[in-house]
Amino acid sequence: MSFKHLFSRALSAAPCRLHFAAHSHHLWPDASFDGHVEAWDDAARRADHKWDRVFGEVFPEAQQHIARELALPDPASIAFSPNTHDFLVRIVSALPMERPRVLASDGEFHSFRRQSLRWHEAGRIELTTVPLEQLAQTAASGDFDLIFASQVQFNSGRVLPDLPDLAALSRPEGPWLVIDGYHGFMATPTDLSGIADRAFYLSGGYKYAMAGEGACFLHAPPGFGPRPEVTGWYAAFDDLAAQQGGVGYAPDGRRFLGSTFDPSGIYRFNAVRRMLDDQGLDTAAISAHCDRLKQRFLDAAPFPGLTLLSQPEARFLAFQGAEAPALYERLTARGAVTDLRGDVLRIGFGLYQDEADVDALLALARQTG
């Protein structure tokens, strides 16, 4: 089965490209073009008043899509931002202690890794990192104010274990649990209904949500961080105290909003979700399609000298070994787009690929031997 017709613009733009980096920069479906044009048209027609529609229709639609995807009880717990780094900064600023004790896995993405290391260097936080499988046991010691971990690790494709145990530790007075869902959201079915009242969850549209940049979101559990210190004026839209000289906050997830930003990514996200609904494609169906492609690739045992790191829930395959960099370079030279993280070659799968693409990649892999 092929869904290439849903991506005709991106595929025709580079017809010789063999793109297996959906986990890095997912190709945009045609529906995202329509969403982008919708954003432009609203700005042209409505000018200053475009924000009435953005906050009155566009954001609420996106909140509904995300709440259904994650089984969240209240769409109002969701805020938007151009990137997840913004949310990281606001969450840490909302912690009530002067020098928070932060626990994280040792495989977090660069935005968290860089920022947390710099904070630690400056004495702003106390940072402890441990292997993913040790996270829950270490967190249970009770010596931390913030626990941060990826749902699926970006470099290895390993999945966060013991999530209910971690969530059970989380409470408004601390510690707080923050889940980086960027490699989980719309990559694997995710049900947060059992922990939505005690865990933050952040992700965005750049990868499996197929919406591109600028469409990041945060689910903020009620009662956690009511007054972030780093804040923008959008966080006070509904609070009259802000008009009286005070610093007011929205009572829901909007308390983590910042200031003016380009909303076109949210338009694209909504357009993509509508397209998927029209096609009868949910995350389970997309994952099943990608899993078939992954298995076809794995059955050919293409890289006998490399070790497979990723778990089945990951939408990409992560192969580790000394030969990975050279293999990546040879695949790139032959027109195959994959990516490399140190000595780990990552190959990502998406809705815009079919069996013929997998066979073509396998043929290139054999040529590199």
mmCIF file of C-alpha atoms in Angstrom:
data_model
loop_
_atom_site.group_PDB
_atom_site.id
_atom_site.type_symbol
_atom_site.label_atom_id
_atom_site.label_comp_id
_atom_site.label_asym_id
_atom_site.label_seq_id
_atom_site.Cartn_x
_atom_site.Cartn_y
_atom_site.Cartn_z
ATOM 1 C CA MET A 1 0.000 0.000 0.000
ATOM 2 C CA SER A 2 1.303 3.435 -0.914
ATOM 3 C CA PHE A 3 0.386 6.863 0.419
ATOM 4 C CA LYS A 4 2.752 8.783 -1.815
ATOM 5 C CA HIS A 5 -0.124 10.726 -3.350
ATOM 6 C CA LEU A 6 -0.522 12.540 -0.029
ATOM 7 C CA PHE A 7 3.039 13.904 -0.402
ATOM 8 C CA SER A 8 3.104 14.739 -4.101
ATOM 9 C CA ARG A 9 4.556 18.243 -3.659
ATOM 10 C CA ALA A 10 7.496 17.183 -1.477
ATOM 11 C CA LEU A 11 8.279 14.091 -3.527
ATOM 12 C CA SER A 12 8.096 15.854 -6.884
ATOM 13 C CA ALA A 13 10.305 18.677 -5.584
ATOM 14 C CA ALA A 14 13.242 16.233 -5.393
ATOM 15 C CA PRO A 15 12.267 13.153 -7.429
ATOM 16 C CA CYS A 16 15.722 11.532 -7.201
ATOM 17 C CA ARG A 17 15.894 11.795 -3.419
ATOM 18 C CA LEU A 18 15.503 8.638 -1.344
ATOM 19 C CA HIS A 19 14.405 10.091 1.978
ATOM 20 C CA PHE A 20 14.743 7.889 5.070
ATOM 21 C CA ALA A 21 15.001 10.609 7.705
ATOM 22 C CA ALA A 22 11.357 10.991 8.720
ATOM 23 C CA HIS A 23 12.583 10.992 12.332
ATOM 24 C CA SER A 24 14.693 14.083 11.616
ATOM 25 C CA HIS A 25 12.906 16.293 9.106
ATOM 26 C CA HIS A 26 9.663 14.597 8.123
ATOM 27 C CA LEU A 27 8.552 15.408 4.596
ATOM 28 C CA TRP A 28 5.505 17.645 4.554
ATOM 29 C CA PRO A 29 2.235 16.310 3.103
ATOM 30 C CA ASP A 30 0.290 18.326 0.565
ATOM 31 C CA ALA A 31 -2.256 19.223 3.249
ATOM 32 C CA SER A 32 0.392 21.265 5.066
ATOM 33 C CA PHE A 33 0.668 23.522 2.006
ATOM 34 C CA ASP A 34 -3.055 24.193 2.227
ATOM 35 C CA GLY A 35 -2.712 24.991 5.932
ATOM 36 C CA HIS A 36 0.147 27.371 5.278
ATOM 37 C CA VAL A 37 -1.867 29.195 2.609
ATOM 38 C CA GLU A 38 -4.802 29.392 5.027
ATOM 39 C CA ALA A 39 -2.554 31.156 7.547
ATOM 40 C CA TRP A 40 -1.374 33.605 4.902
ATOM 41 C CA ASP A 41 -4.912 34.308 3.726
ATOM 42 C CA ASP A 42 -6.098 34.969 7.275
ATOM 43 C CA ALA A 43 -3.237 37.422 7.801
ATOM 44 C CA ALA A 44 -4.031 39.167 4.515
ATOM 45 C CA ARG A 45 -7.783 39.418 5.061
ATOM 46 C CA ARG A 46 -7.902 39.990 8.803
ATOM 47 C CA ALA A 47 -4.575 41.786 9.463
ATOM 48 C CA ASP A 48 -4.573 42.754 13.182
ATOM 49 C CA HIS A 49 -7.746 40.757 13.752
ATOM 50 C CA LYS A 50 -6.217 37.474 12.621
ATOM 51 C CA TRP A 51 -5.500 36.745 16.298
ATOM 52 C CA ASP A 52 -9.235 36.595 16.973
ATOM 53 C CA ARG A 53 -9.415 33.550 14.736
ATOM 54 C CA VAL A 54 -6.081 32.121 15.912
ATOM 55 C CA PHE A 55 -7.133 32.115 19.568
ATOM 56 C CA GLY A 56 -10.819 31.558 18.902
ATOM 57 C CA GLU A 57 -10.612 28.727 16.339
ATOM 58 C CA VAL A 58 -7.121 27.645 15.268
ATOM 59 C CA PHE A 59 -5.584 27.031 18.705
ATOM 60 C CA PRO A 60 -8.708 25.312 20.108
ATOM 61 C CA GLU A 61 -8.831 22.983 17.095
ATOM 62 C CA ALA A 62 -5.185 22.049 17.608
ATOM 63 C CA GLN A 63 -5.785 21.521 21.336
ATOM 64 C CA GLN A 64 -8.612 19.128 20.495
ATOM 65 C CA HIS A 65 -6.446 17.158 18.053
ATOM 66 C CA ILE A 66 -3.655 16.810 20.621
ATOM 67 C CA ALA A 67 -6.002 15.916 23.482
ATOM 68 C CA ARG A 68 -7.567 13.134 21.403
ATOM 69 C CA GLU A 69 -4.165 11.854 20.311
ATOM 70 C CA LEU A 70 -2.876 11.649 23.887
ATOM 71 C CA ALA A 71 -6.161 10.851 25.663
ATOM 72 C CA LEU A 72 -5.896 14.016 27.744
ATOM 73 C CA PRO A 73 -8.996 14.854 29.783
ATOM 74 C CA ASP A 74 -8.918 18.615 29.147
ATOM 75 C CA PRO A 75 -7.682 20.289 25.930
ATOM 76 C CA ALA A 76 -7.261 23.537 27.879
ATOM 77 C CA SER A 77 -4.158 22.073 29.555
ATOM 78 C CA ILE A 78 -2.262 22.585 26.276
ATOM 79 C CA ALA A 79 -0.125 25.610 25.389
ATOM 80 C CA PHE A 80 1.810 26.371 22.185
ATOM 81 C CA SER A 81 5.259 27.735 21.435
ATOM 82 C CA PRO A 82 7.668 27.891 18.472
ATOM 83 C CA ASN A 83 9.974 25.313 20.110
ATOM 84 C CA THR A 84 10.183 23.019 23.114
ATOM 85 C CA HIS A 85 13.215 24.858 24.487
ATOM 86 C CA ASP A 86 10.910 27.761 25.368
ATOM 87 C CA PHE A 87 8.846 25.421 27.492
ATOM 88 C CA LEU A 88 11.894 23.948 29.199
ATOM 89 C CA VAL A 89 12.985 27.429 30.276
ATOM 90 C CA ARG A 90 9.508 28.351 31.536
ATOM 91 C CA ILE A 91 9.058 25.086 33.451
ATOM 92 C CA VAL A 92 12.358 25.479 35.279
ATOM 93 C CA SER A 93 11.532 29.127 35.981
ATOM 94 C CA ALA A 94 8.283 28.008 37.630
ATOM 95 C CA LEU A 95 9.989 25.735 40.156
ATOM 96 C CA PRO A 96 9.684 27.342 43.607
ATOM 97 C CA MET A 97 13.201 26.592 44.845
ATOM 98 C CA GLU A 98 16.319 28.671 44.166
ATOM 99 C CA ARG A 99 18.553 25.835 42.869
ATOM 100 C CA PRO A 100 16.442 22.928 41.625
ATOM 101 C CA ARG A 101 17.851 19.418 41.739
ATOM 102 C CA VAL A 102 17.320 17.976 38.258
ATOM 103 C CA LEU A 103 17.488 14.310 37.281
ATOM 104 C CA ALA A 104 17.618 13.277 33.613
ATOM 105 C CA SER A 105 18.625 10.346 31.482
ATOM 106 C CA ASP A 106 22.029 10.477 29.834
ATOM 107 C CA GLY A 107 20.493 10.325 26.350
ATOM 108 C CA GLU A 108 18.467 13.529 26.108
ATOM 109 C CA PHE A 109 18.307 15.749 23.042
ATOM 110 C CA HIS A 110 20.691 18.670 22.524
ATOM 111 C CA SER A 111 18.265 21.415 23.565
ATOM 112 C CA PHE A 112 17.880 19.944 27.039
ATOM 113 C CA ARG A 113 21.430 18.656 27.278
ATOM 114 C CA ARG A 114 23.036 21.979 26.343
ATOM 115 C CA GLN A 115 20.741 24.122 28.475
ATOM 116 C CA SER A 116 20.904 21.871 31.539
ATOM 117 C CA LEU A 117 24.690 21.637 31.366
ATOM 118 C CA ARG A 118 24.965 25.423 31.118
ATOM 119 C CA TRP A 119 22.592 25.897 34.040
ATOM 120 C CA HIS A 120 24.615 23.382 36.049
ATOM 121 C CA GLU A 121 27.840 25.148 35.096
ATOM 122 C CA ALA A 122 26.398 28.475 36.241
ATOM 123 C CA GLY A 123 25.069 27.039 39.500
ATOM 124 C CA ARG A 124 21.433 27.607 38.464
ATOM 125 C CA ILE A 125 20.555 23.912 38.895
ATOM 126 C CA GLU A 126 22.105 20.760 40.314
ATOM 127 C CA LEU A 127 22.164 18.161 37.539
ATOM 128 C CA THR A 128 22.343 14.378 37.784
ATOM 129 C CA THR A 129 22.213 12.114 34.716
ATOM 130 C CA VAL A 130 21.893 8.338 34.732
ATOM 131 C CA PRO A 131 21.277 5.596 32.148
ATOM 132 C CA LEU A 132 17.627 5.313 31.166
ATOM 133 C CA GLU A 133 17.108 1.981 32.924
ATOM 134 C CA GLN A 134 18.294 3.508 36.215
ATOM 135 C CA LEU A 135 16.072 6.573 36.057
ATOM 136 C CA ALA A 136 13.081 5.318 38.074
ATOM 137 C CA GLN A 137 15.210 3.784 40.816
ATOM 138 C CA THR A 138 17.289 6.955 41.154
ATOM 139 C CA ALA A 139 14.203 9.172 41.087
ATOM 140 C CA ALA A 140 12.661 7.161 43.927
ATOM 141 C CA SER A 141 15.434 8.349 46.253
ATOM 142 C CA GLY A 142 13.426 11.538 46.730
ATOM 143 C CA ASP A 143 16.378 13.853 46.238
ATOM 144 C CA PHE A 144 15.101 15.685 43.123
ATOM 145 C CA ASP A 145 12.802 18.562 42.224
ATOM 146 C CA LEU A 146 12.521 17.858 38.475
ATOM 147 C CA ILE A 147 12.731 14.595 36.543
ATOM 148 C CA PHE A 148 13.220 14.950 32.784
ATOM 149 C CA ALA A 149 13.225 12.084 30.301
ATOM 150 C CA SER A 150 12.358 11.332 26.689
ATOM 151 C CA GLN A 151 9.492 9.033 25.842
ATOM 152 C CA VAL A 152 11.717 7.629 23.092
ATOM 153 C CA GLN A 153 15.388 8.603 23.104
ATOM 154 C CA PHE A 154 16.466 10.486 20.004
ATOM 155 C CA ASN A 155 19.861 8.828 19.582
ATOM 156 C CA SER A 156 19.102 5.201 20.382
ATOM 157 C CA GLY A 157 15.360 4.677 19.975
ATOM 158 C CA ARG A 158 15.163 3.265 23.492
ATOM 159 C CA VAL A 159 11.795 3.682 25.227
ATOM 160 C CA LEU A 160 11.274 5.181 28.678
ATOM 161 C CA PRO A 161 10.449 2.344 31.110
ATOM 162 C CA ASP A 162 8.534 2.562 34.381
ATOM 163 C CA LEU A 163 6.526 5.622 33.344
ATOM 164 C CA PRO A 164 3.687 4.976 35.849
ATOM 165 C CA ASP A 165 6.254 4.619 38.645
ATOM 166 C CA LEU A 166 7.872 7.923 37.689
ATOM 167 C CA ALA A 167 4.503 9.663 37.468
ATOM 168 C CA ALA A 168 3.572 8.350 40.906
ATOM 169 C CA LEU A 169 6.446 10.378 42.356
ATOM 170 C CA SER A 170 5.289 13.640 40.799
ATOM 171 C CA ARG A 171 3.345 16.217 42.831
ATOM 172 C CA PRO A 172 2.799 20.002 42.696
ATOM 173 C CA GLU A 173 5.294 20.694 45.481
ATOM 174 C CA GLY A 174 7.888 18.540 43.695
ATOM 175 C CA PRO A 175 9.301 16.591 42.125
ATOM 176 C CA TRP A 176 7.822 17.389 38.724
ATOM 177 C CA LEU A 177 7.955 14.871 35.886
ATOM 178 C CA VAL A 178 8.570 16.275 32.378
ATOM 179 C CA ILE A 179 8.320 13.899 29.415
ATOM 180 C CA ASP A 180 9.932 14.899 26.133
ATOM 181 C CA GLY A 181 7.558 13.278 23.674
ATOM 182 C CA TYR A 182 9.135 14.482 20.446
ATOM 183 C CA HIS A 183 9.930 10.950 19.248
ATOM 184 C CA GLY A 184 6.732 9.511 20.680
ATOM 185 C CA PHE A 185 3.966 11.922 19.633
ATOM 186 C CA MET A 186 2.225 10.495 16.553
ATOM 187 C CA ALA A 187 5.040 7.945 16.247
ATOM 188 C CA THR A 188 3.527 5.413 18.625
ATOM 189 C CA PRO A 189 0.039 5.358 20.202
ATOM 190 C CA THR A 190 0.263 7.226 23.503
ATOM 191 C CA ASP A 191 -2.326 7.284 26.294
ATOM 192 C CA LEU A 192 -1.613 9.816 29.029
ATOM 193 C CA SER A 193 -5.043 9.620 30.651
ATOM 194 C CA GLY A 194 -3.680 7.864 33.725
ATOM 195 C CA ILE A 195 -0.901 10.401 34.408
ATOM 196 C CA ALA A 196 -2.259 13.634 32.887
ATOM 197 C CA ASP A 197 -2.800 15.130 36.345
ATOM 198 C CA ARG A 198 0.846 14.721 37.368
ATOM 199 C CA ALA A 199 3.133 14.862 34.323
ATOM 200 C CA PHE A 200 4.191 17.533 31.856
ATOM 201 C CA TYR A 201 4.404 16.395 28.231
ATOM 202 C CA LEU A 202 6.023 18.377 25.432
ATOM 203 C CA SER A 203 6.395 17.712 21.733
ATOM 204 C CA GLY A 204 5.876 19.351 18.347
ATOM 205 C CA GLY A 205 5.097 19.103 14.677
ATOM 206 C CA TYR A 206 8.578 18.912 13.176
ATOM 207 C CA LYS A 207 8.733 15.124 13.014
ATOM 208 C CA TYR A 208 5.908 12.584 13.025
ATOM 209 C CA ALA A 209 3.119 15.160 13.233
ATOM 210 C CA MET A 210 4.249 16.244 9.747
ATOM 211 C CA ALA A 211 3.559 19.956 10.332
ATOM 212 C CA GLY A 212 7.074 21.378 10.252
ATOM 213 C CA GLU A 213 8.633 23.963 12.521
ATOM 214 C CA GLY A 214 6.876 26.319 14.901
ATOM 215 C CA ALA A 215 4.146 23.946 16.096
ATOM 216 C CA CYS A 216 5.331 22.850 19.533
ATOM 217 C CA PHE A 217 3.059 22.240 22.500
ATOM 218 C CA LEU A 218 3.071 21.541 26.219
ATOM 219 C CA HIS A 219 0.551 19.699 28.339
ATOM 220 C CA ALA A 220 0.786 21.239 31.825
ATOM 221 C CA PRO A 221 -0.939 19.348 34.659
ATOM 222 C CA PRO A 222 -3.269 21.446 36.837
ATOM 223 C CA GLY A 223 -1.651 22.904 39.928
ATOM 224 C CA PHE A 224 1.927 22.501 38.695
ATOM 225 C CA GLY A 225 3.791 25.784 38.182
ATOM 226 C CA PRO A 226 0.942 28.291 38.387
ATOM 227 C CA ARG A 227 3.277 31.309 37.934
ATOM 228 C CA PRO A 228 6.293 30.732 35.640
ATOM 229 C CA GLU A 229 8.917 33.402 36.223
ATOM 230 C CA VAL A 230 9.804 33.502 32.522
ATOM 231 C CA THR A 231 6.521 34.609 31.008
ATOM 232 C CA GLY A 232 5.014 36.477 28.075
ATOM 233 C CA TRP A 233 1.933 38.605 27.707
ATOM 234 C CA TYR A 234 -0.085 35.832 26.054
ATOM 235 C CA ALA A 235 -0.089 34.066 29.433
ATOM 236 C CA ALA A 236 -2.425 36.700 30.873
ATOM 237 C CA PHE A 237 -5.094 37.150 28.222
ATOM 238 C CA ASP A 238 -7.935 36.249 30.591
ATOM 239 C CA ASP A 239 -6.652 37.795 33.812
ATOM 240 C CA LEU A 240 -7.886 41.264 34.747
ATOM 241 C CA ALA A 241 -5.114 41.639 37.326
ATOM 242 C CA ALA A 242 -2.701 42.159 34.448
ATOM 243 C CA GLN A 243 -4.657 45.325 33.543
ATOM 244 C CA GLN A 244 -4.367 46.556 37.124
ATOM 245 C CA GLY A 245 -0.583 46.472 37.321
ATOM 246 C CA GLY A 246 -0.253 42.904 38.592
ATOM 247 C CA VAL A 247 1.251 39.853 36.891
ATOM 248 C CA GLY A 248 -1.711 37.614 36.229
ATOM 249 C CA TYR A 249 -1.812 34.179 34.636
ATOM 250 C CA ALA A 250 -4.382 32.127 32.805
ATOM 251 C CA PRO A 251 -5.751 29.347 35.004
ATOM 252 C CA ASP A 252 -5.038 26.576 32.484
ATOM 253 C CA GLY A 253 -2.156 25.523 30.224
ATOM 254 C CA ARG A 254 -1.981 29.000 28.733
ATOM 255 C CA ARG A 255 -0.045 30.100 31.831
ATOM 256 C CA PHE A 256 2.995 28.720 29.975
ATOM 257 C CA LEU A 257 2.435 30.800 26.852
ATOM 258 C CA GLY A 258 5.042 33.330 25.748
ATOM 259 C CA SER A 259 4.584 36.252 23.410
ATOM 260 C CA THR A 260 3.773 36.909 19.762
ATOM 261 C CA PHE A 261 4.897 34.221 17.348
ATOM 262 C CA ASP A 262 4.150 32.913 13.865
ATOM 263 C CA PRO A 263 1.035 30.695 14.117
ATOM 264 C CA SER A 264 1.370 29.151 10.645
ATOM 265 C CA GLY A 265 2.754 25.902 12.069
ATOM 266 C CA ILE A 266 -0.468 25.413 14.026
ATOM 267 C CA TYR A 267 -2.481 25.959 10.835
ATOM 268 C CA ARG A 268 -0.346 23.320 9.101
ATOM 269 C CA PHE A 269 -0.790 20.911 11.994
ATOM 270 C CA ASN A 270 -4.572 21.262 11.884
ATOM 271 C CA ALA A 271 -4.630 20.760 8.124
ATOM 272 C CA VAL A 272 -2.542 17.590 8.411
ATOM 273 C CA ARG A 273 -4.755 16.184 11.153
ATOM 274 C CA ARG A 274 -7.851 16.872 9.073
ATOM 275 C CA MET A 275 -6.247 15.082 6.140
ATOM 276 C CA LEU A 276 -5.398 12.058 8.277
ATOM 277 C CA ASP A 277 -8.968 11.944 9.582
ATOM 278 C CA ASP A 278 -10.313 12.103 6.034
ATOM 279 C CA GLN A 279 -8.003 9.249 5.038
ATOM 280 C CA GLY A 280 -8.914 7.151 8.073
ATOM 281 C CA LEU A 281 -5.284 7.185 9.234
ATOM 282 C CA ASP A 282 -4.565 7.284 12.934
ATOM 283 C CA THR A 283 -1.208 6.798 14.622
ATOM 284 C CA ALA A 284 -1.766 3.061 15.000
ATOM 285 C CA ALA A 285 -2.412 2.679 11.261
ATOM 286 C CA ILE A 286 0.580 4.819 10.290
ATOM 287 C CA SER A 287 2.790 2.913 12.730
ATOM 288 C CA ALA A 288 1.630 -0.388 11.271
ATOM 289 C CA HIS A 289 2.581 0.811 7.777
ATOM 290 C CA CYS A 290 5.997 1.933 8.979
ATOM 291 C CA ASP A 291 6.527 -1.246 10.999
ATOM 292 C CA ARG A 292 6.026 -3.319 7.847
ATOM 293 C CA LEU A 293 8.667 -1.250 6.077
ATOM 294 C CA LYS A 294 11.051 -1.504 9.024
ATOM 295 C CA GLN A 295 10.646 -5.261 9.153
ATOM 296 C CA ARG A 296 11.239 -5.593 5.416
ATOM 297 C CA PHE A 297 14.485 -3.692 5.900
ATOM 298 C CA LEU A 298 15.549 -5.705 8.948
ATOM 299 C CA ASP A 299 14.748 -9.038 7.312
ATOM 300 C CA ALA A 300 17.442 -8.302 4.746
ATOM 301 C CA ALA A 301 20.073 -7.951 7.528
ATOM 302 C CA PRO A 302 21.676 -5.014 5.685
ATOM 303 C CA PHE A 303 24.344 -4.057 8.228
ATOM 304 C CA PRO A 304 25.869 -7.211 9.744
ATOM 305 C CA GLY A 305 28.694 -5.233 11.316
ATOM 306 C CA LEU A 306 26.399 -2.873 13.242
ATOM 307 C CA THR A 307 24.334 -3.403 16.395
ATOM 308 C CA LEU A 308 20.633 -2.547 16.408
ATOM 309 C CA LEU A 309 19.835 -0.295 19.410
ATOM 310 C CA SER A 310 16.264 0.867 18.818
ATOM 311 C CA GLN A 311 13.188 -0.745 20.305
ATOM 312 C CA PRO A 312 10.094 -1.631 18.246
ATOM 313 C CA GLU A 313 8.127 1.411 19.436
ATOM 314 C CA ALA A 314 10.627 3.762 17.801
ATOM 315 C CA ARG A 315 9.717 4.954 14.302
ATOM 316 C CA PHE A 316 13.380 4.748 13.296
ATOM 317 C CA LEU A 317 16.130 2.139 13.353
ATOM 318 C CA ALA A 318 19.356 3.014 15.171
ATOM 319 C CA PHE A 319 22.456 1.019 14.204
ATOM 320 C CA GLN A 320 25.669 1.467 16.185
ATOM 321 C CA GLY A 321 29.206 0.595 15.210
ATOM 322 C CA ALA A 322 32.557 1.896 14.093
ATOM 323 C CA GLU A 323 31.507 1.583 10.443
ATOM 324 C CA ALA A 324 28.423 3.786 10.858
ATOM 325 C CA PRO A 325 30.029 7.119 9.844
ATOM 326 C CA ALA A 326 31.585 5.723 6.679
ATOM 327 C CA LEU A 327 28.361 3.922 5.803
ATOM 328 C CA TYR A 328 26.393 7.122 6.281
ATOM 329 C CA GLU A 329 28.756 9.001 3.971
ATOM 330 C CA ARG A 330 28.456 6.367 1.260
ATOM 331 C CA LEU A 331 24.664 6.291 1.457
ATOM 332 C CA THR A 332 24.580 10.085 1.275
ATOM 333 C CA ALA A 333 26.824 10.087 -1.786
ATOM 334 C CA ARG A 334 24.364 7.736 -3.494
ATOM 335 C CA GLY A 335 21.336 9.960 -2.823
ATOM 336 C CA ALA A 336 19.925 8.298 0.299
ATOM 337 C CA VAL A 337 19.010 10.681 3.132
ATOM 338 C CA THR A 338 19.627 9.115 6.548
ATOM 339 C CA ASP A 339 21.409 10.682 9.512
ATOM 340 C CA LEU A 340 24.243 10.092 11.938
ATOM 341 C CA ARG A 341 24.640 10.707 15.668
ATOM 342 C CA GLY A 342 28.225 9.879 16.617
ATOM 343 C CA ASP A 343 28.660 6.215 15.765
ATOM 344 C CA VAL A 344 24.899 5.628 15.403
ATOM 345 C CA LEU A 345 23.292 5.507 11.959
ATOM 346 C CA ARG A 346 19.582 6.339 12.085
ATOM 347 C CA ILE A 347 17.128 5.299 9.384
ATOM 348 C CA GLY A 348 13.609 6.672 9.722
ATOM 349 C CA PHE A 349 10.350 5.517 8.191
ATOM 350 C CA GLY A 350 7.276 7.486 7.191
ATOM 351 C CA LEU A 351 3.954 7.387 5.448
ATOM 352 C CA TYR A 352 5.504 8.655 2.212
ATOM 353 C CA GLN A 353 7.593 5.498 1.712
ATOM 354 C CA ASP A 354 6.614 2.145 0.266
ATOM 355 C CA GLU A 355 8.217 -1.254 -0.307
ATOM 356 C CA ALA A 356 9.936 -0.071 -3.466
ATOM 357 C CA ASP A 357 11.718 2.639 -1.489
ATOM 358 C CA VAL A 358 12.908 0.087 1.062
ATOM 359 C CA ASP A 359 14.212 -2.166 -1.692
ATOM 360 C CA ALA A 360 16.008 0.780 -3.279
ATOM 361 C CA LEU A 361 17.674 1.632 0.034
ATOM 362 C CA LEU A 362 18.684 -1.993 0.508
ATOM 363 C CA ALA A 363 20.247 -2.011 -2.942
ATOM 364 C CA LEU A 364 22.284 1.088 -2.066
ATOM 365 C CA ALA A 365 23.306 -0.464 1.237
ATOM 366 C CA ARG A 366 24.637 -3.529 -0.589
ATOM 367 C CA GLN A 367 26.609 -1.304 -2.917
ATOM 368 C CA THR A 368 28.347 0.268 0.080
ATOM 369 C CA GLY A 369 29.661 -3.075 1.320
#
